[in-house]
Tab-separated table of C-alpha atoms in Angstrom:
chain	number	residue	atom	x	y	z
M	1265	VAL	CA	-55.627	-11.582	57.870
M	1266	THR	CA	-55.464	-9.692	61.204
M	1267	TYR	CA	-53.124	-7.416	62.953
M	1268	ASP	CA	-53.916	-6.674	66.657
M	1269	SER	CA	-51.881	-4.401	68.996
M	1270	ARG	CA	-54.762	-3.481	71.476
M	1271	ASP	CA	-54.046	-3.774	75.192
M	1272	ASN	CA	-57.279	-5.709	75.862
M	1273	ASP	CA	-59.486	-7.723	73.531
M	1274	TYR	CA	-62.746	-6.808	75.136
M	1275	TYR	CA	-62.367	-3.157	76.393
M	1276	ALA	CA	-59.292	-1.644	74.739
M	1277	SER	CA	-57.570	1.570	75.937
M	1278	ARG	CA	-54.865	1.930	73.236
M	1279	GLY	CA	-53.738	-0.055	70.188
M	1280	LEU	CA	-54.904	-0.855	66.573
M	1281	ARG	CA	-56.896	-3.668	65.064
M	1282	VAL	CA	-57.082	-4.171	61.468
M	1283	ALA	CA	-58.807	-7.334	59.877
M	1284	LEU	CA	-58.968	-8.022	56.076
M	1285	SER	CA	-61.043	-10.626	54.624
M	1286	ALA	CA	-61.741	-12.209	51.167
M	1287	MET	CA	-64.261	-15.039	50.790
M	1288	THR	CA	-66.098	-16.861	48.059
M	1289	PHE	CA	-69.364	-18.647	48.244
M	1290	SER	CA	-70.410	-21.126	45.699
M	1291	GLU	CA	-73.776	-23.077	45.248
M	1292	LEU	CA	-72.749	-26.811	44.755
M	1293	SER	CA	-76.223	-28.121	44.113
M	1294	SER	CA	-77.117	-28.820	40.498
M	1295	GLU	CA	-80.786	-29.199	41.458
M	1296	GLN	CA	-81.463	-25.462	41.364
M	1297	ALA	CA	-83.294	-23.965	38.440
M	1298	ALA	CA	-81.447	-21.794	36.158
M	1299	GLY	CA	-80.887	-18.237	37.681
M	1300	GLU	CA	-81.564	-19.403	41.311
M	1301	GLU	CA	-77.947	-20.630	42.129
M	1302	PHE	CA	-76.006	-18.222	44.231
M	1303	THR	CA	-72.300	-17.539	43.657
M	1304	PHE	CA	-70.545	-14.378	45.034
M	1305	ALA	CA	-67.570	-13.148	46.707
M	1306	ARG	CA	-67.173	-10.986	49.925
M	1307	TYR	CA	-64.387	-8.504	50.643
M	1308	GLY	CA	-64.176	-6.829	54.085
M	1309	LEU	CA	-62.048	-4.411	56.102
M	1310	ASP	CA	-62.557	-3.841	59.738
M	1311	ALA	CA	-60.167	-1.280	61.378
M	1312	SER	CA	-60.358	0.023	64.934
M	1313	THR	CA	-57.970	2.327	66.757
M	1314	TYR	CA	-57.934	3.385	70.542
M	1315	VAL	CA	-56.102	6.303	71.845
M	1316	THR	CA	-55.937	7.296	75.582
M	1317	LEU	CA	-56.477	11.217	76.007
M	1318	GLY	CA	-54.633	12.670	78.911
M	1319	ARG	CA	-55.593	10.787	81.975
M	1320	PRO	CA	-55.842	7.073	82.017
M	1321	GLY	CA	-59.568	5.997	81.163
M	1322	ARG	CA	-60.400	8.807	78.827
M	1323	ILE	CA	-60.447	7.072	75.514
M	1324	PHE	CA	-61.143	7.991	72.049
M	1325	ALA	CA	-61.999	4.987	69.922
M	1326	ALA	CA	-62.731	5.002	66.235
M	1327	ARG	CA	-63.797	2.169	63.887
M	1328	LEU	CA	-64.152	1.941	60.052
M	1329	GLU	CA	-65.897	-1.078	58.458
M	1330	LEU	CA	-66.185	-1.846	54.782
M	1331	GLU	CA	-67.970	-4.746	53.158
M	1332	MET	CA	-68.312	-5.411	49.398
M	1333	ASN	CA	-70.152	-8.373	47.708
M	1334	THR	CA	-69.549	-9.126	43.951
M	1335	ASP	CA	-71.766	-11.312	41.934
M	1336	ALA	CA	-70.453	-14.062	39.654
M	1337	GLY	CA	-72.142	-13.596	36.309
M	1338	GLU	CA	-75.750	-14.368	36.288
M	1339	ARG	CA	-75.461	-15.735	39.878
M	1340	LYS	CA	-76.393	-13.366	42.451
M	1341	THR	CA	-75.708	-12.672	46.182
M	1342	PRO	CA	-78.659	-14.101	48.191
M	1343	PHE	CA	-80.542	-11.440	50.166
M	1344	PHE	CA	-79.648	-13.169	53.444
M	1345	ALA	CA	-75.939	-12.714	52.758
M	1346	LEU	CA	-75.926	-8.869	51.554
M	1347	ALA	CA	-74.035	-6.530	53.680
M	1348	ASP	CA	-76.295	-5.214	56.508
M	1349	LEU	CA	-76.187	-2.328	59.088
M	1350	GLY	CA	-78.055	-1.791	62.229
M	1351	GLY	CA	-77.747	-3.259	65.680
M	1352	ALA	CA	-75.407	-2.807	68.713
M	1353	ASP	CA	-72.161	-2.756	66.519
M	1354	ASP	CA	-72.848	-0.318	63.803
M	1355	LEU	CA	-75.867	1.997	63.511
M	1356	ARG	CA	-76.986	1.622	67.045
M	1357	SER	CA	-80.545	3.150	67.012
M	1358	TYR	CA	-81.660	0.926	64.142
M	1359	ASP	CA	-82.820	-2.817	64.296
M	1360	THR	CA	-80.148	-5.327	63.313
M	1361	GLY	CA	-80.149	-5.626	59.401
M	1362	ARG	CA	-82.240	-2.455	59.019
M	1363	PHE	CA	-80.212	-1.526	55.877
M	1364	ARG	CA	-79.144	-4.163	53.504
M	1365	ASP	CA	-77.395	-3.912	50.061
M	1366	LYS	CA	-74.316	-5.354	48.198
M	1367	ASP	CA	-71.939	-2.846	49.903
M	1368	SER	CA	-71.796	-0.990	53.236
M	1369	ILE	CA	-69.533	1.319	54.906
M	1370	VAL	CA	-69.792	2.551	58.588
M	1371	LEU	CA	-67.628	4.796	60.775
M	1372	ASN	CA	-68.058	4.508	64.639
M	1373	LEU	CA	-66.666	7.236	66.861
M	1374	GLU	CA	-66.652	7.099	70.767
M	1375	TYR	CA	-65.397	8.987	73.664
M	1376	ARG	CA	-65.217	7.075	77.069
M	1377	TYR	CA	-64.882	8.932	80.278
M	1378	PRO	CA	-64.404	7.149	83.711
M	1379	ILE	CA	-67.175	8.043	86.204
M	1380	TRP	CA	-66.557	5.443	88.887
M	1381	GLU	CA	-63.680	3.142	90.003
M	1382	ALA	CA	-64.412	0.516	92.509
M	1383	ALA	CA	-62.350	0.370	95.787
M	1384	LEU	CA	-61.145	-2.685	97.800
M	1385	GLY	CA	-59.141	-4.086	94.957
M	1386	ILE	CA	-62.220	-5.226	92.938
M	1387	LYS	CA	-60.767	-3.633	89.798
M	1388	ALA	CA	-64.141	-2.816	88.418
M	1389	GLY	CA	-65.595	0.606	87.177
M	1390	ALA	CA	-68.012	2.356	85.101
M	1391	ASP	CA	-67.653	4.749	82.125
M	1392	ALA	CA	-69.857	7.314	80.452
M	1393	VAL	CA	-69.734	7.041	76.670
M	1394	LEU	CA	-70.655	9.599	74.034
M	1395	PHE	CA	-70.722	8.154	70.534
M	1396	ALA	CA	-71.698	8.811	66.827
M	1397	ASP	CA	-72.243	6.330	64.041
M	1398	ILE	CA	-72.333	7.159	60.284
M	1399	GLY	CA	-73.069	4.512	57.751
M	1400	ARG	CA	-74.720	3.444	54.594
M	1401	ALA	CA	-75.592	0.309	52.649
M	1402	PHE	CA	-75.648	0.795	48.770
M	1403	PRO	CA	-75.506	-1.083	45.488
M	1404	ASP	CA	-71.909	-0.069	44.528
M	1405	MET	CA	-69.402	1.555	46.711
M	1406	PHE	CA	-67.257	2.907	43.731
M	1407	THR	CA	-70.120	4.444	41.654
M	1408	ASP	CA	-72.665	5.603	44.288
M	1409	THR	CA	-72.386	8.747	46.481
M	1410	PHE	CA	-72.439	9.218	50.051
M	1411	ARG	CA	-75.319	11.720	50.216
M	1412	ASP	CA	-77.809	9.534	51.833
M	1413	HIS	CA	-75.804	8.224	54.718
M	1414	ASN	CA	-77.496	7.517	58.161
M	1415	VAL	CA	-76.174	9.285	61.233
M	1416	VAL	CA	-76.710	8.120	64.794
M	1417	TYR	CA	-75.503	9.815	68.004
M	1418	GLY	CA	-76.061	9.060	71.625
M	1419	PHE	CA	-74.628	8.495	75.125
M	1420	GLY	CA	-74.360	5.481	77.529
M	1421	LEU	CA	-72.932	3.737	80.436
M	1422	ARG	CA	-70.612	0.804	80.434
M	1423	ALA	CA	-69.528	-1.466	83.263
M	1424	ARG	CA	-66.045	-2.945	83.019
M	1425	MET	CA	-63.614	-5.140	84.921
M	1426	THR	CA	-59.786	-4.746	84.564
M	1427	ASP	CA	-59.805	-7.860	82.417
M	1428	GLY	CA	-62.617	-6.917	80.084
M	1429	PHE	CA	-66.051	-5.564	79.506
M	1430	ILE	CA	-69.263	-6.426	81.519
M	1431	GLY	CA	-72.214	-4.693	79.883
M	1432	ARG	CA	-73.551	-1.477	78.555
M	1433	ALA	CA	-76.631	0.523	78.301
M	1434	GLU	CA	-76.951	3.113	75.505
M	1435	ILE	CA	-79.502	5.552	74.165
M	1436	ALA	CA	-79.237	6.566	70.581
């Protein structure tokens, strides 16, 4: 289920997007040895908000993402399906999938500031970005503490068009 009030799908400057998901995965093959079958459920929340601060183009963006995987009795969540953190969308200084466990939580914060606007009606520009990412993957979101979270911060440049995002370069 998704609610989306953003003004642009690729490079929003205002609005809210909330996506809730619930999925179940079942092993259908009876050829697996006992204990090797995989059956689990995955629940997720991905919420983002965008606020224009003062002048147009000065944007504060925040994103919270939660993922929980639950085993079905003796059947376990396979390693490749565990919640993972790292990569361009969550903990930006770590490789994709660097942290992996049954549950994960990540908070991304960004401040975007326009540094160049194209002339001649091209409707393109560039923004400077300051960001911080805080997240953790762990065995159980409800019984574990948040003392060993991973923190990433950095800055970058983003190229954009009026209709969307072109590319980015970031250092974290």
